[in-house]
Amino acid sequence: MGLPHPSVEQLDLATILGVLGDPTRLGIIAYLARDEGTPLACGGFLDLGSKTNLSYHLAKLREAGVTRTEVAGTSRLISLRRDDLDRRFPGLLDSILASARHLPAHAGLEAR
Amino acid sequence: MGLPHPSVEQLDLATILGVLGDPTRLGIIAYLARDEGTPLACGGFLDLGSKTNLSYHLAKLREAGVTRTEVAGTSRLISLRRDDLDRRFPGLLDSILASARHLPAHAGLEAR
């Protein structure tokens, strides 16, 4: 059984910005944006925080509609809701990702 | 004497997104964006909340570096820090303003 996700119509700008107003969560979406076709398991973000901490942040991102979490056996696969976000708020995700790339904390992500 | 404002170098993406993750503050920047050349006094936002409430939100926006508040006699004049934000995070402010314009709560702002 899948986890709950808001529909495209339920995506709320203030909620999304509020959830992205956190360095760890910005780090997570920057990771996911590196290879958007490939969902990441929670372990893919472990250098951003402890597993408990990440579970909390990943739930926040899912509940705001920024990411999709698919349950696959014992793992959870996380991806950006790129199409839904672009449809509802054109250009927003890209401008946030571009801004996040300039952050010193994410300098490692620039060297792809 | 002026109120404190962060420098361009101090502008922080997570802080800015967090502060904009609020419907009243999105409403305030949408108001300011309608006529960017003309700073607004606090009274210009009174349909968005009480004066006390607005003072709180305007201080949050100023402290995050989204707006500039100039003290002019007994009034305070508020404007968007458009140039500083565009220099630091190109495209971010415009994409947020464009997304805010689609919100039902700001439908009145579309009819300019």
Tab-separated table of C-alpha atoms in Angstrom:
chain	number	residue	atom	x	y	z
A	1	MET	CA	0.000	0.000	0.000
A	2	GLY	CA	1.370	3.387	-0.954
A	3	LEU	CA	2.026	6.401	1.216
A	4	PRO	CA	-0.304	9.414	0.916
A	5	HIS	CA	0.630	12.174	-1.545
A	6	PRO	CA	-1.227	15.420	-2.255
A	7	SER	CA	-2.790	15.719	-5.707
A	8	VAL	CA	-1.532	18.333	-8.177
A	9	GLU	CA	-4.534	20.524	-7.289
A	10	GLN	CA	-3.615	20.304	-3.619
A	11	LEU	CA	-0.060	21.587	-4.136
A	12	ASP	CA	0.235	24.786	-2.121
A	13	LEU	CA	2.909	27.373	-2.820
A	14	ALA	CA	3.350	28.560	0.774
A	15	THR	CA	3.572	24.975	2.033
A	16	ILE	CA	6.149	24.046	-0.605
A	17	LEU	CA	8.317	27.113	0.060
A	18	GLY	CA	8.068	26.556	3.810
A	19	VAL	CA	9.181	22.952	3.484
A	20	LEU	CA	12.066	23.939	1.198
A	21	GLY	CA	13.183	26.574	3.696
A	22	ASP	CA	15.595	24.108	5.263
A	23	PRO	CA	19.196	23.347	4.228
A	24	THR	CA	18.832	19.557	4.553
A	25	ARG	CA	15.710	19.483	2.430
A	26	LEU	CA	17.352	21.733	-0.171
A	27	GLY	CA	20.230	19.258	-0.153
A	28	ILE	CA	17.853	16.345	-0.718
A	29	ILE	CA	16.172	17.938	-3.747
A	30	ALA	CA	19.576	18.906	-5.154
A	31	TYR	CA	20.593	15.230	-4.886
A	32	LEU	CA	17.377	14.073	-6.539
A	33	ALA	CA	17.861	16.581	-9.351
A	34	ARG	CA	21.268	15.193	-10.269
A	35	ASP	CA	19.673	12.218	-12.025
A	36	GLU	CA	15.949	12.757	-12.097
A	37	GLY	CA	15.173	9.564	-13.989
A	38	THR	CA	16.513	7.416	-11.162
A	39	PRO	CA	14.617	7.391	-7.843
A	40	LEU	CA	16.902	7.254	-4.810
A	41	ALA	CA	16.578	5.072	-1.725
A	42	CYS	CA	16.882	6.747	1.657
A	43	GLY	CA	20.462	5.486	1.892
A	44	GLY	CA	21.362	7.728	-1.032
A	45	PHE	CA	21.157	10.782	1.210
A	46	LEU	CA	22.968	9.483	4.265
A	47	ASP	CA	25.710	12.093	4.078
A	48	LEU	CA	22.986	14.711	4.643
A	49	GLY	CA	21.931	13.377	8.028
A	50	SER	CA	21.047	10.396	10.192
A	51	LYS	CA	18.437	7.938	8.933
A	52	THR	CA	15.869	9.098	11.506
A	53	ASN	CA	16.513	12.711	10.623
A	54	LEU	CA	16.242	11.975	6.904
A	55	SER	CA	12.987	10.048	7.340
A	56	TYR	CA	11.525	13.143	8.944
A	57	HIS	CA	12.696	15.446	6.161
A	58	LEU	CA	11.611	13.022	3.423
A	59	ALA	CA	8.123	12.790	4.957
A	60	LYS	CA	7.900	16.602	4.990
A	61	LEU	CA	8.874	16.771	1.317
A	62	ARG	CA	6.364	14.049	0.391
A	63	GLU	CA	3.535	15.637	2.367
A	64	ALA	CA	4.146	19.001	0.668
A	65	GLY	CA	4.093	17.294	-2.740
A	66	VAL	CA	7.712	18.042	-3.629
A	67	THR	CA	8.723	14.375	-3.821
A	68	ARG	CA	7.078	11.025	-4.464
A	69	THR	CA	7.933	8.046	-2.241
A	70	GLU	CA	7.267	4.602	-3.673
A	71	VAL	CA	7.315	1.593	-1.417
A	72	ALA	CA	9.188	-1.246	-3.120
A	73	GLY	CA	9.439	-4.237	-0.821
A	74	THR	CA	11.416	-3.111	2.193
A	75	SER	CA	12.820	-0.024	0.505
A	76	ARG	CA	11.400	3.345	-0.288
A	77	LEU	CA	12.297	5.019	-3.522
A	78	ILE	CA	12.174	8.794	-3.654
A	79	SER	CA	11.895	11.018	-6.722
A	80	LEU	CA	11.079	14.648	-7.494
A	81	ARG	CA	7.516	15.373	-8.634
A	82	ARG	CA	8.978	17.378	-11.510
A	83	ASP	CA	5.994	17.159	-13.892
A	84	ASP	CA	3.420	17.996	-11.224
A	85	LEU	CA	5.447	20.921	-9.866
A	86	ASP	CA	6.206	22.297	-13.331
A	87	ARG	CA	2.558	22.070	-14.302
A	88	ARG	CA	1.373	23.879	-11.193
A	89	PHE	CA	4.226	26.349	-10.670
A	90	PRO	CA	6.172	26.704	-13.944
A	91	GLY	CA	9.842	27.490	-13.448
A	92	LEU	CA	9.726	27.414	-9.660
A	93	LEU	CA	11.558	24.140	-9.070
A	94	ASP	CA	14.299	24.995	-11.563
A	95	SER	CA	14.927	28.415	-10.062
A	96	ILE	CA	15.163	26.934	-6.562
A	97	LEU	CA	17.506	24.165	-7.741
A	98	ALA	CA	19.681	26.702	-9.577
A	99	SER	CA	19.847	28.852	-6.438
A	100	ALA	CA	20.621	25.841	-4.258
A	101	ARG	CA	23.554	24.981	-6.511
A	102	HIS	CA	25.224	28.260	-5.564
A	103	LEU	CA	25.179	27.458	-1.864
A	104	PRO	CA	28.586	26.728	-0.331
A	105	ALA	CA	27.052	23.766	1.536
A	106	HIS	CA	26.215	22.137	-1.779
A	107	ALA	CA	29.477	22.897	-3.518
A	108	GLY	CA	30.149	19.174	-3.776
A	109	LEU	CA	27.049	18.797	-5.896
A	110	GLU	CA	28.360	21.190	-8.504
A	111	ALA	CA	31.249	18.935	-9.391
A	112	ARG	CA	29.211	16.335	-11.244
B	1	MET	CA	18.652	55.660	12.073
B	2	GLY	CA	17.844	52.793	9.787
B	3	LEU	CA	16.684	49.301	10.605
B	4	PRO	CA	19.138	46.403	10.170
B	5	HIS	CA	19.194	44.570	6.839
B	6	PRO	CA	21.353	41.613	5.809
B	7	SER	CA	23.958	42.298	3.123
B	8	VAL	CA	23.718	40.629	-0.286
B	9	GLU	CA	26.372	38.129	0.819
B	10	GLN	CA	24.304	37.256	3.874
B	11	LEU	CA	21.182	36.371	1.871
B	12	ASP	CA	20.415	32.731	2.595
B	13	LEU	CA	18.238	30.609	0.313
B	14	ALA	CA	16.735	28.404	3.039
B	15	THR	CA	15.939	31.453	5.184
B	16	ILE	CA	14.304	33.266	2.267
B	17	LEU	CA	12.201	30.264	1.232
B	18	GLY	CA	11.199	29.639	4.842
B	19	VAL	CA	10.064	33.224	5.292
B	20	LEU	CA	8.122	33.131	2.007
B	21	GLY	CA	6.406	29.922	3.089
B	22	ASP	CA	3.490	31.899	4.450
B	23	PRO	CA	0.381	33.129	2.596
B	24	THR	CA	0.405	36.619	4.158
B	25	ARG	CA	4.062	37.174	3.294
B	26	LEU	CA	3.459	35.926	-0.262
B	27	GLY	CA	0.599	38.414	-0.430
B	28	ILE	CA	2.889	41.218	0.734
B	29	ILE	CA	5.529	40.561	-1.925
B	30	ALA	CA	2.821	40.240	-4.580
B	31	TYR	CA	1.563	43.699	-3.544
B	32	LEU	CA	5.092	45.129	-3.642
B	33	ALA	CA	5.674	43.623	-7.085
B	34	ARG	CA	2.686	45.395	-8.585
B	35	ASP	CA	4.573	48.665	-8.725
B	36	GLU	CA	8.170	47.997	-7.768
B	37	GLY	CA	9.321	51.559	-8.243
B	38	THR	CA	7.047	52.831	-5.494
B	39	PRO	CA	7.767	51.750	-1.899
B	40	LEU	CA	4.627	51.072	0.124
B	41	ALA	CA	3.813	52.202	3.644
B	42	CYS	CA	2.522	49.594	6.071
B	43	GLY	CA	-1.007	50.904	5.514
B	44	GLY	CA	-0.806	49.703	1.920
B	45	PHE	CA	-1.161	46.103	3.072
B	46	LEU	CA	-3.936	46.514	5.607
B	47	ASP	CA	-6.332	44.211	3.765
B	48	LEU	CA	-3.803	41.401	4.359
B	49	GLY	CA	-3.969	41.593	8.156
B	50	SER	CA	-3.988	43.743	11.255
B	51	LYS	CA	-1.251	46.325	11.735
B	52	THR	CA	0.400	44.303	14.523
B	53	ASN	CA	0.277	41.176	12.430
B	54	LEU	CA	1.699	42.982	9.405
B	55	SER	CA	4.522	44.522	11.437
B	56	TYR	CA	5.566	41.014	12.407
B	57	HIS	CA	5.479	39.725	8.830
B	58	LEU	CA	7.257	42.815	7.465
B	59	ALA	CA	10.041	42.389	10.031
B	60	LYS	CA	10.453	38.745	8.971
B	61	LEU	CA	10.721	39.751	5.319
B	62	ARG	CA	13.237	42.493	6.128
B	63	GLU	CA	15.369	40.234	8.336
B	64	ALA	CA	15.515	37.594	5.597
B	65	GLY	CA	16.587	40.237	3.071
B	66	VAL	CA	13.492	39.992	0.877
B	67	THR	CA	12.403	43.582	1.512
B	68	ARG	CA	13.972	46.890	2.483
B	69	THR	CA	12.299	49.088	5.093
B	70	GLU	CA	13.211	52.755	5.071
B	71	VAL	CA	12.265	54.941	7.991
B	72	ALA	CA	10.917	58.252	6.732
B	73	GLY	CA	9.794	60.419	9.615
B	74	THR	CA	6.990	58.544	11.323
B	75	SER	CA	6.370	56.170	8.425
B	76	ARG	CA	8.155	53.144	7.147
B	77	LEU	CA	8.428	52.586	3.449
B	78	ILE	CA	8.799	49.015	2.222
B	79	SER	CA	10.168	47.833	-1.111
B	80	LEU	CA	11.370	44.561	-2.643
B	81	ARG	CA	15.139	44.041	-2.727
B	82	ARG	CA	14.792	43.106	-6.390
B	83	ASP	CA	18.379	43.855	-7.488
B	84	ASP	CA	19.998	42.116	-4.528
B	85	LEU	CA	17.794	39.021	-4.849
B	86	ASP	CA	18.276	38.803	-8.617
B	87	ARG	CA	22.027	39.132	-8.247
B	88	ARG	CA	22.246	36.411	-5.629
B	89	PHE	CA	19.495	34.043	-6.821
B	90	PRO	CA	18.729	34.807	-10.495
B	91	GLY	CA	15.147	34.081	-11.487
B	92	LEU	CA	14.030	33.011	-8.020
B	93	LEU	CA	11.926	36.026	-7.090
B	94	ASP	CA	10.195	36.116	-10.468
B	95	SER	CA	9.296	32.439	-10.374
B	96	ILE	CA	7.863	32.786	-6.866
B	97	LEU	CA	5.907	35.906	-7.830
B	98	ALA	CA	4.575	34.169	-10.943
B	99	SER	CA	3.514	31.165	-8.852
B	100	ALA	CA	1.912	33.411	-6.233
B	101	ARG	CA	-0.169	35.070	-8.936
B	102	HIS	CA	-1.883	31.739	-9.651
B	103	LEU	CA	-3.075	31.386	-6.074
B	104	PRO	CA	-6.829	31.766	-5.611
B	105	ALA	CA	-6.176	33.967	-2.560
B	106	HIS	CA	-4.346	36.463	-4.761
B	107	ALA	CA	-6.811	36.397	-7.619
B	108	GLY	CA	-7.588	40.052	-6.971
B	109	LEU	CA	-3.979	40.899	-7.726
B	110	GLU	CA	-4.224	39.483	-11.224
B	111	ALA	CA	-6.768	42.061	-12.270
B	112	ARG	CA	-4.388	44.971	-12.506
